[in-house]
């Protein structure tokens, strides 16, 4: 594992709001092509960590290197180049409400000078269909979509430029189980076929089982432990134990085991 | 090898002699480079072989352009075959092929607009205007019904809200209203003096100021200022609640938006606008008096005597009687526009500016109607 390329490297990160310290001495490595799931209780700073790595929030201390560039000391050009190489999907989509879904997806493409409008339109339609939205969704405004459809549209926009890293904040929260499973399959499929690195914040144990290569647990203001789902089962920490040994975790684990068994048949 | 510096360049080599035509690509075939490839391959055919063996990165946009090229060639009876693809590329192409939306050609329907279409638009605009008027009447009815309900069930009444809105609508508007009216008084005195001096009738400047301020300008300008600051505030407050489904939440909790939102706001306007009008009248007269003193040497005592001699009580009444009507107009327009907001921020902005324009316009129209009415009945 050590020979894999590290795309995100967080060292000694400290985040605080007033005297409320959210992260202190947080270290995290994310490798190319993997799907890493970030879990932790509500308010442990998962969204804040995502925002910090994506450069939306300046930490009080520490270092964040993404794709080999220091995100906070880079000059504006380097930062802009870096931003084109990742996509962010926010917790509730964060679509531009005055644009249709298709126009939302076209926004990042406008930065590419010589892309013909028809091509941008066709590519936007492709992205919309890739994330599993019906074709007529492209002409709708975000306010005319359901919560789950907004999430998909947010993902379509995050994927508009085929980034190398996507940050997803609770992509399956609020989706119906079938929709969530589709979304899991979608993320897994995209990650495999496009070599995408996925930074996934989630509470959804099914998603963790179905898609994540590795899990990082946020607690006590840092990344407490990282490892595969199997590794998590043997961690001796009260929160981790109750999270991964609770009834929901068992059910998800059984479901995942049954799924693998079926595939092997 | 994964490109450390991807999305940069692509090399396109075309062997046009071979049959089928051979195209060798090298580098990154991505959204950044597909335009270049498209330009080079434009018009080639009917059979093409593309060698992707030296392509370092193929993204979904590249895969899409390969698939569109294939459908173009096959449409003309040709073929496209790919060589040297890695399993990853196959996976990308497969993902894209699976997701390719069906032929959903949407046409721009803006081309053939006939006269009938334009008439149709005009008709719709007129009907829309009529419906808006009906809508205002509806909201006025809602407010009156809410008012009656509150009078019958005083416990539902929200006194705190009323006091709060009175402060917002009335108290905080006092400085701007007083200043504006003071300046208008000065302007009137100054202009009136220079005209009346030609006839040696300087002293009538007092009547000029009194009539125009008390009867028309004091209350009209106050209403316009209040329309500008309060109608927009009502729309923004109610509209943002509408946007975040707070009004729906209110309904499900058994709270009536009319009683909770409209009644305190419009009632506050009803109470405050006449008071603001009186303040405007007073400071307008002070401004006029001051200017008359400086310009024409009419002392404050003389100004006062002259003011009381003339029968200006009538004018004062004519002015103030309009205040409650203006208040209703401003309140109803502001609240209705707030309820028209849909779930995006853009409509909030549009409705807010609409409500200011509509409120000012309606106030002026109403003032014109009042002028005609009062001159007909001879007041
Ligand atoms: N802009 C802010 N100002 C002040 N405090 C903030 C701000 N943003 C986040 N916080 C605090 O940081 C902590 C972590 O918040 P964060 O949103 O990252 O939680 P989370 O782990 O994503 O939770 P959830 O699972 O509920 O989304 C919380 O205690 C929150 O109160
Ligand atoms: Mg969060």
XYZ file of C-alpha atoms and ligand atoms in Angstrom:
676
model
C 0.000 0.000 0.000
C 2.959 2.276 0.700
C 3.918 2.426 -2.972
C 0.576 3.937 -3.973
C 0.486 7.573 -4.978
C -0.900 9.823 -2.249
C -3.325 12.362 -3.686
C -4.434 13.996 -0.454
C -2.047 14.464 2.423
C -3.232 16.180 5.600
C -0.732 16.824 8.364
C -1.262 18.324 11.805
C -4.509 19.993 10.816
C -6.133 22.251 13.377
C -9.529 23.871 12.865
C -11.347 25.958 15.392
C -14.290 28.300 15.576
C -13.737 30.768 18.407
C -12.532 28.559 21.220
C -14.409 25.531 19.919
C -11.670 23.260 18.577
C -13.012 20.946 15.876
C -9.778 19.310 14.700
C -6.446 19.144 16.454
C -3.404 17.397 15.039
C -5.382 15.580 12.389
C -3.444 13.444 9.886
C -4.925 11.708 6.862
C -3.670 10.164 3.621
C -5.834 9.344 0.647
C -4.416 7.241 -2.192
C -5.138 7.478 -5.879
C -8.117 5.556 -7.135
C -9.504 4.583 -3.769
C -12.847 5.374 -2.212
C -12.354 6.525 1.330
C -15.328 6.791 3.632
C -15.223 9.341 6.454
C -17.439 8.482 9.382
C -17.990 10.075 12.756
C -20.751 11.324 14.964
C -22.730 14.420 14.082
C -20.675 17.522 14.710
C -17.297 15.761 14.743
C -16.204 17.916 11.841
C -16.569 15.741 8.770
C -17.984 18.548 6.667
C -15.395 20.947 8.053
C -12.616 18.517 7.076
C -14.025 18.230 3.579
C -14.302 21.992 3.262
C -10.739 22.432 4.472
C -9.288 19.947 1.989
C -11.341 21.454 -0.811
C -9.872 24.836 0.100
C -13.100 26.438 1.233
C -11.897 27.013 4.749
C -8.502 28.088 6.037
C -7.262 25.999 8.934
C -5.720 27.480 12.061
C -2.662 25.283 11.611
C -1.430 22.333 9.622
C -0.750 21.403 6.049
C -2.960 20.128 3.262
C -1.391 18.870 0.049
C -3.691 17.847 -2.768
C -2.237 16.255 -5.907
C 1.187 17.394 -4.789
C 0.276 21.067 -4.396
C 0.011 22.787 -1.055
C -3.555 24.005 -1.168
C -3.054 27.058 1.041
C 0.270 28.464 -0.104
C -0.184 27.906 -3.836
C -0.423 30.975 -6.039
C -3.826 31.734 -7.588
C -2.996 30.139 -10.969
C -1.834 26.908 -9.394
C -4.933 26.893 -7.221
C -7.224 27.404 -10.205
C -5.482 24.558 -12.025
C -5.905 22.422 -8.934
C -9.580 23.260 -8.577
C -10.232 22.053 -12.112
C -8.946 18.646 -11.022
C -11.457 18.061 -8.263
C -15.201 18.280 -7.949
C -17.281 18.874 -4.849
C -20.813 17.745 -4.178
C -22.281 19.593 -1.223
C -24.552 18.172 1.428
C -27.701 19.464 -0.251
C -26.559 19.868 -3.816
C -25.819 23.619 -3.739
C -27.021 24.019 -7.296
C -27.380 27.511 -8.702
C -31.073 28.128 -8.303
C -31.426 30.513 -11.229
C -30.005 28.012 -13.730
C -31.517 24.818 -15.069
C -29.857 21.542 -14.203
C -28.197 21.399 -17.614
C -26.881 24.941 -17.277
C -25.585 24.057 -13.831
C -23.586 21.200 -15.299
C -22.333 23.417 -18.104
C -20.973 26.048 -15.692
C -17.584 24.372 -15.112
C -17.288 23.657 -18.839
C -17.446 27.346 -19.685
C -13.889 27.676 -18.438
C -12.757 25.619 -21.432
C -12.308 28.120 -24.191
C -12.800 26.188 -27.394
C -15.676 23.929 -26.403
C -18.599 24.407 -28.781
C -21.930 25.157 -27.043
C -23.564 22.115 -28.654
C -20.778 19.887 -27.379
C -21.077 21.325 -23.877
C -24.798 20.718 -24.043
C -24.400 17.135 -25.209
C -21.779 16.448 -22.548
C -24.014 17.964 -19.885
C -26.833 15.694 -21.029
C -24.447 12.760 -20.854
C -23.469 13.615 -17.281
C -27.110 14.071 -16.326
C -27.913 10.661 -17.684
C -24.801 9.088 -16.128
C -25.944 10.043 -12.645
C -29.290 8.431 -13.332
C -31.518 11.446 -13.866
C -34.267 11.225 -16.478
C -33.533 13.136 -19.711
C -36.191 15.792 -19.054
C -34.487 16.748 -15.771
C -31.985 18.846 -17.710
C -34.542 21.539 -18.434
C -35.794 21.778 -14.865
C -34.767 24.256 -12.227
C -33.340 22.925 -8.969
C -36.432 24.016 -7.073
C -38.508 21.715 -9.268
C -36.521 18.618 -8.276
C -36.833 16.333 -5.295
C -34.046 16.211 -2.716
C -32.591 13.021 -4.159
C -32.643 14.374 -7.695
C -30.878 17.514 -6.513
C -28.114 15.332 -5.093
C -27.709 13.568 -8.383
C -27.645 16.880 -10.206
C -24.996 18.082 -7.752
C -22.941 15.003 -8.554
C -23.377 15.601 -12.288
C -21.967 19.096 -11.841
C -19.107 17.800 -9.698
C -18.251 15.324 -12.472
C -18.584 17.819 -15.309
C -14.865 18.032 -16.041
C -14.019 14.414 -15.177
C -12.056 15.379 -12.089
C -9.454 13.153 -10.489
C -10.914 13.590 -7.013
C -14.520 14.049 -6.015
C -15.602 15.117 -2.578
C -19.057 13.902 -1.667
C -20.815 15.082 1.474
C -23.459 12.572 2.501
C -24.485 11.658 -1.041
C -27.026 9.039 -0.037
C -28.651 10.780 2.928
C -32.330 11.254 2.236
C -32.453 8.847 -0.695
C -34.754 5.859 -0.796
C -32.902 2.553 -0.298
C -33.087 1.627 -3.964
C -31.939 5.083 -5.013
C -29.139 4.919 -2.462
C -28.024 1.511 -3.736
C -28.045 2.863 -7.300
C -25.988 5.793 -6.154
C -23.506 3.458 -4.471
C -23.202 1.428 -7.642
C -22.796 4.603 -9.641
C -19.988 5.912 -7.469
C -18.247 2.558 -7.438
C -18.612 2.204 -11.199
C -17.323 5.681 -11.910
C -14.439 5.234 -9.549
C -13.440 1.959 -11.222
C -13.891 3.029 -14.813
C -12.548 6.568 -14.506
C -9.899 5.904 -11.879
C -11.631 8.454 -9.683
C -10.499 9.055 -6.127
C -13.557 9.537 -3.950
C -13.612 11.301 -0.594
C -16.929 10.284 0.810
C -18.535 11.607 3.978
C -21.368 9.367 4.996
C -23.464 8.001 7.820
C -24.812 5.253 5.638
C -23.422 1.888 6.695
C -24.701 0.219 3.542
C -22.735 2.698 1.481
C -19.632 2.060 3.552
C -19.940 -1.658 2.944
C -20.835 -1.381 -0.678
C -18.341 1.124 -1.974
C -15.563 2.096 0.391
C -12.099 0.623 0.092
C -11.085 2.235 3.343
C -12.812 3.910 6.237
C -11.451 6.750 8.364
C -13.115 7.337 11.708
C -13.213 10.895 13.017
C -13.387 11.183 16.782
C -11.642 13.061 19.544
C -10.755 15.840 17.078
C -8.611 13.640 14.870
C -8.673 10.641 12.589
C -8.856 7.950 15.194
C -8.227 5.006 12.931
C -8.247 4.086 9.259
C -8.618 0.692 7.654
C -10.978 -1.606 5.821
C -14.418 -2.402 7.137
C -13.033 -5.687 8.460
C -10.311 -3.833 10.358
C -12.962 -1.658 11.973
C -14.605 -4.644 13.582
C -11.574 -5.295 15.730
C -10.959 -1.711 16.869
C -11.299 -1.287 20.585
C -12.801 2.150 21.056
C -16.241 2.686 22.535
C -17.608 4.817 19.697
C -16.111 2.691 16.933
C -17.333 -0.435 18.637
C -20.905 0.760 19.016
C -20.886 2.157 15.479
C -19.628 -0.959 13.737
C -21.212 -3.495 16.069
C -24.639 -1.893 16.379
C -27.730 -3.597 14.995
C -27.692 -1.495 11.841
C -24.036 -2.312 11.209
C -24.751 -6.030 11.631
C -27.629 -5.864 9.196
C -25.517 -4.005 6.642
C -22.657 -6.471 7.103
C -24.962 -9.470 6.659
C -26.472 -7.852 3.599
C -23.049 -7.205 2.111
C -21.892 -10.759 2.896
C -24.992 -12.219 1.250
C -24.380 -9.999 -1.761
C -20.788 -11.191 -2.178
C -21.795 -14.785 -1.709
C -24.349 -14.436 -4.482
C -21.838 -12.864 -6.831
C -19.412 -15.708 -6.230
C -22.017 -18.325 -7.141
C 1.556 5.575 -16.332
C -0.777 8.200 -15.031
C -0.210 11.639 -16.430
C 1.099 13.913 -13.706
C 0.127 16.835 -15.869
C -3.024 15.650 -17.583
C -5.547 17.416 -19.765
C -2.894 19.150 -21.774
C -2.083 18.020 -25.266
C -3.051 15.443 -27.780
C -1.192 14.293 -30.849
C -3.246 13.324 -33.877
C -1.566 11.454 -36.733
C -3.734 10.669 -39.729
C -2.756 8.183 -42.407
C -5.197 9.183 -45.099
C -3.717 6.774 -47.703
C -4.612 3.614 -45.856
C -8.034 2.007 -46.281
C -9.576 2.157 -43.751
C -8.100 5.465 -42.670
C -5.759 5.082 -39.692
C -5.722 7.638 -36.930
C -3.158 7.409 -34.158
C -3.836 9.432 -31.033
C -1.323 10.098 -28.299
C -1.629 12.057 -25.068
C -4.749 13.039 -23.177
C -8.062 12.591 -24.939
C -10.280 14.642 -22.655
C -12.813 17.419 -22.557
C -9.943 19.847 -23.111
C -8.708 18.220 -26.291
C -11.791 16.768 -27.942
C -12.432 19.922 -29.947
C -8.961 19.600 -31.488
C -9.538 15.940 -32.393
C -12.981 16.722 -33.744
C -11.526 19.398 -36.003
C -8.852 17.074 -37.381
C -11.243 14.218 -38.030
C -13.984 16.374 -39.477
C -15.223 15.028 -42.797
C -13.024 11.904 -42.786
C -14.620 8.593 -43.590
C -16.303 6.354 -44.316
C -14.129 3.798 -42.474
C -11.755 4.815 -39.710
C -9.530 2.896 -37.347
C -8.399 4.795 -34.266
C -5.375 3.600 -32.365
C -5.603 4.601 -28.720
C -2.487 2.696 -27.690
C -0.570 5.849 -26.806
C -3.416 7.692 -25.129
C -2.587 8.272 -21.453
C -5.976 9.416 -20.297
C -9.407 8.974 -21.779
C -12.206 10.684 -19.905
C -15.944 10.459 -20.415
C -15.937 13.452 -22.744
C -13.341 11.739 -24.947
C -15.342 8.530 -24.885
C -18.455 10.484 -25.783
C -16.752 12.042 -28.781
C -15.576 8.609 -29.964
C -19.125 7.319 -29.695
C -20.552 10.331 -31.523
C -17.959 9.822 -34.245
C -19.019 6.200 -34.489
C -22.686 7.082 -34.813
C -21.831 9.697 -37.451
C -19.821 7.190 -39.498
C -22.370 4.426 -39.137
C -25.073 6.841 -40.150
C -23.204 7.252 -43.440
C -22.688 3.511 -43.897
C -19.121 3.481 -42.555
C -17.456 1.954 -39.513
C -15.236 2.988 -36.652
C -12.974 0.516 -34.940
C -10.780 1.155 -31.942
C -7.386 -0.395 -31.351
C -5.051 -0.505 -28.441
C -7.650 0.209 -25.802
C -6.854 -0.716 -22.226
C -9.480 -2.373 -20.022
C -9.922 0.975 -18.233
C -10.719 2.690 -21.523
C -13.166 -0.027 -22.417
C -14.833 0.501 -19.078
C -15.113 4.248 -19.654
C -16.510 3.763 -23.147
C -18.954 1.196 -21.866
C -20.081 3.463 -19.021
C -20.646 6.298 -21.441
C -22.392 4.123 -24.021
C -24.705 2.860 -21.315
C -25.537 6.362 -20.196
C -25.852 7.954 -23.611
C -29.207 9.697 -23.638
C -31.469 8.641 -26.466
C -31.857 10.961 -29.407
C -33.531 13.791 -27.536
C -33.087 16.529 -30.051
C -34.688 19.596 -28.598
C -35.354 22.403 -30.989
C -35.251 26.046 -30.240
C -38.798 27.138 -30.749
C -38.007 30.779 -31.149
C -37.843 30.838 -34.947
C -41.295 31.214 -36.423
C -43.069 33.676 -34.183
C -46.098 34.829 -36.072
C -48.402 37.769 -35.488
C -50.842 35.399 -33.836
C -48.161 34.423 -31.287
C -47.526 38.038 -30.452
C -51.231 38.736 -30.063
C -51.406 35.680 -27.888
C -48.622 37.063 -25.664
C -50.368 40.421 -25.468
C -53.643 38.783 -24.511
C -51.936 36.750 -21.825
C -50.237 39.837 -20.435
C -53.571 41.668 -20.223
C -55.301 38.738 -18.569
C -52.304 38.406 -16.231
C -52.674 42.051 -15.260
C -56.370 41.548 -14.560
C -55.605 38.498 -12.468
C -53.015 40.454 -10.486
C -55.683 43.052 -9.663
C -58.012 40.285 -8.544
C -55.156 38.901 -6.496
C -54.675 42.221 -4.707
C -58.403 42.358 -3.978
C -58.101 38.814 -2.613
C -55.305 39.774 -0.258
C -57.191 42.844 0.874
C -60.101 40.550 1.683
C -57.808 38.174 3.550
C -56.462 41.043 5.611
C -59.930 42.383 6.465
C -61.154 38.913 7.361
C -58.076 38.397 9.517
C -58.676 41.737 11.175
C -62.267 40.813 11.965
C -61.167 37.449 13.341
C -58.616 39.141 15.535
C -61.235 41.556 16.822
C -63.578 38.670 17.616
C -60.813 36.595 19.208
C -58.442 39.111 20.740
C -56.337 36.308 22.199
C -55.092 35.384 18.735
C -53.797 38.872 18.308
C -50.037 39.336 18.426
C -49.416 42.588 20.172
C -45.650 42.112 20.329
C -45.517 41.625 16.586
C -47.625 44.724 16.040
C -45.377 46.840 18.265
C -42.300 45.480 16.547
C -43.658 46.295 13.101
C -44.785 49.739 14.244
C -41.207 50.401 15.262
C -39.847 49.123 11.959
C -42.411 50.836 9.753
C -42.984 54.029 11.703
C -40.282 54.971 14.140
C -37.352 54.065 11.939
C -38.842 55.983 9.009
C -39.196 59.226 10.967
C -35.742 60.697 10.216
C -35.874 60.138 6.460
C -39.491 61.294 6.169
C -38.877 64.421 8.234
C -35.719 65.324 6.362
C -37.305 64.785 2.959
C -40.300 66.883 3.829
C -38.178 69.649 5.325
C -36.209 69.877 2.080
C -39.390 69.895 0.002
C -40.651 72.804 2.130
C -37.438 74.705 1.437
C -37.651 74.043 -2.295
C -41.280 75.158 -2.458
C -40.610 78.353 -0.540
C -37.613 79.169 -2.669
C -39.312 78.538 -6.008
C -42.586 80.142 -4.889
C -40.790 83.229 -3.629
C -38.960 83.846 -6.876
C -42.199 83.540 -8.865
C -44.485 85.449 -6.534
C -42.014 88.270 -6.019
C -42.635 89.332 -9.628
C -46.194 90.183 -8.640
C -45.335 91.612 -5.262
C -47.364 88.808 -3.744
C -44.623 87.317 -1.626
C -46.825 86.775 1.346
C -48.913 84.234 -0.555
C -45.956 81.925 -0.438
C -47.340 80.805 2.912
C -50.541 79.629 1.277
C -48.622 78.014 -1.525
C -46.570 76.015 0.949
C -49.493 75.178 3.180
C -51.752 73.981 0.386
C -49.189 71.940 -1.472
C -47.644 70.323 1.582
C -50.767 69.699 3.607
C -52.976 68.638 0.772
C -50.663 66.704 -1.528
C -46.952 66.491 -1.100
C -46.609 65.702 2.575
C -48.608 62.517 2.493
C -47.790 61.500 -1.066
C -44.048 61.683 -0.625
C -44.289 59.968 2.737
C -46.260 57.166 1.138
C -43.698 56.857 -1.642
C -40.828 56.613 0.805
C -42.707 54.116 2.942
C -43.594 52.128 -0.182
C -39.909 51.995 -1.043
C -38.670 50.863 2.309
C -41.594 48.913 3.746
C -43.186 47.147 0.781
C -39.793 45.705 -0.095
C -39.159 44.703 3.508
C -42.539 42.943 3.706
C -41.903 41.104 0.461
C -38.411 40.057 1.453
C -39.471 38.851 4.896
C -42.558 36.950 3.789
C -40.899 35.771 0.580
C -37.923 34.254 2.323
C -40.249 32.451 4.699
C -42.200 31.205 1.715
C -38.977 30.069 0.075
C -37.923 27.979 3.033
C -41.388 26.421 3.390
C -41.842 28.186 6.732
C -45.322 29.286 5.699
C -46.295 25.697 4.944
C -44.853 24.685 8.311
C -46.965 27.398 9.930
C -50.107 26.030 8.315
C -49.389 22.503 9.489
C -48.932 23.834 13.024
C -52.379 25.400 12.891
C -51.091 28.961 12.598
C -52.857 31.108 10.067
C -50.357 33.074 7.965
C -52.912 35.842 7.541
C -53.214 36.497 11.251
C -49.577 35.873 12.009
C -47.974 37.706 9.106
C -50.364 40.034 7.309
C -52.497 41.512 10.058
C -49.690 42.859 12.266
C -47.782 44.256 9.302
C -50.645 45.970 7.516
C -52.162 47.167 10.768
C -48.837 48.690 11.751
C -48.786 50.537 8.432
C -52.361 51.712 8.950
C -51.459 53.148 12.323
C -48.105 54.599 11.390
C -48.622 56.157 7.981
C -50.999 58.919 9.229
C -48.551 59.738 12.014
C -45.680 59.870 9.555
C -47.875 62.089 7.388
C -48.393 64.529 10.263
C -44.663 64.575 10.938
C -43.995 65.208 7.255
C -46.529 68.066 7.206
C -44.980 69.656 10.240
C -41.395 69.484 9.083
C -42.423 70.629 5.594
C -43.988 73.739 7.091
C -40.911 74.321 9.237
C -38.680 74.069 6.164
C -40.950 76.391 4.196
C -41.177 78.851 7.065
C -37.423 78.924 7.484
C -36.837 79.604 3.805
C -39.528 82.297 3.716
C -37.824 83.991 6.607
C -34.417 83.921 4.958
C -35.553 84.726 1.432
C -38.542 86.985 1.947
C -38.149 88.164 5.515
C -41.492 86.692 6.576
C -40.945 86.239 10.286
C -42.007 83.008 11.954
C -44.768 84.871 13.806
C -46.109 86.267 10.588
C -45.874 82.863 8.941
C -47.854 81.356 11.783
C -50.526 84.066 11.769
C -50.910 83.772 8.035
C -51.092 79.995 8.301
C -53.842 80.112 10.907
C -55.796 82.808 9.051
C -56.049 80.758 5.910
C -58.508 77.899 6.158
C -55.979 75.139 5.861
C -57.694 72.692 8.173
C -59.595 71.419 5.171
C -56.406 70.754 3.260
C -54.925 68.962 6.229
C -57.948 66.680 6.373
C -57.915 66.043 2.631
C -54.273 65.036 2.943
C -54.596 62.812 5.966
C -57.729 61.039 4.800
C -55.632 59.461 2.075
C -53.122 57.984 4.491
C -55.022 54.825 5.481
C -55.750 54.036 1.838
C -52.101 54.396 0.912
C -51.202 52.230 3.881
C -53.552 49.486 2.725
C -52.185 49.647 -0.799
C -48.564 49.411 0.318
C -49.239 46.634 2.802
C -51.336 44.522 0.463
C -48.917 44.889 -2.434
C -45.941 44.002 -0.240
C -47.587 40.975 1.366
C -48.975 39.615 -1.875
C -45.629 39.889 -3.631
C -44.072 38.012 -0.719
C -46.545 35.174 -1.142
C -45.815 35.052 -4.878
C -42.187 34.099 -4.240
C -41.384 30.604 -5.453
C -38.665 28.394 -4.141
C -35.657 30.113 -5.653
C -33.717 33.169 -4.661
C -34.104 34.799 -8.042
C -37.872 35.034 -7.708
C -37.389 36.593 -4.278
C -35.312 39.361 -5.806
C -37.722 39.858 -8.684
C -40.764 40.026 -6.427
C -39.055 42.453 -4.070
C -38.329 44.942 -6.803
C -41.760 44.332 -8.341
C -43.459 45.099 -5.067
C -41.699 48.465 -4.731
C -42.549 49.476 -8.275
C -46.152 48.290 -7.976
C -46.651 49.965 -4.588
C -45.307 53.341 -5.709
C -47.279 53.190 -8.927
C -50.485 52.262 -7.124
C -49.998 55.030 -4.567
C -49.651 57.615 -7.318
C -52.670 56.299 -9.204
C -54.715 56.388 -6.022
C -53.573 59.933 -5.336
C -54.676 60.995 -8.807
C -58.087 59.393 -8.250
C -58.394 61.202 -4.918
C -57.577 64.556 -6.564
C -60.345 64.047 -9.086
C -62.735 62.902 -6.405
C -62.082 65.855 -4.094
C -62.307 68.397 -6.857
C -65.612 66.864 -8.003
C -67.129 67.108 -4.541
C -65.609 70.554 -4.181
C -63.470 70.148 -1.082
N -19.094 28.230 10.225
C -19.051 27.703 11.472
N -19.006 28.500 12.551
C -18.949 27.981 13.799
N -18.927 26.659 14.070
C -18.980 25.826 13.025
C -19.052 26.294 11.671
N -19.081 25.220 10.848
C -19.040 24.146 11.655
N -18.974 24.494 12.951
C -18.877 23.585 14.093
O -17.942 22.595 13.773
C -18.374 21.342 14.229
C -18.298 20.333 13.110
O -19.286 20.637 12.132
P -19.500 19.757 10.837
O -20.504 20.454 10.023
O -18.197 19.466 10.204
O -20.113 18.424 11.431
P -20.379 17.069 10.667
O -19.413 16.081 11.213
O -20.372 17.283 9.201
O -21.835 16.721 11.174
P -23.082 16.117 10.375
O -22.854 14.663 10.351
O -24.231 16.465 11.224
O -23.113 16.744 9.024
C -19.754 21.524 14.791
O -19.653 21.495 16.196
C -20.185 22.871 14.326
O -20.930 23.499 15.324
Mg -21.903 17.521 7.652
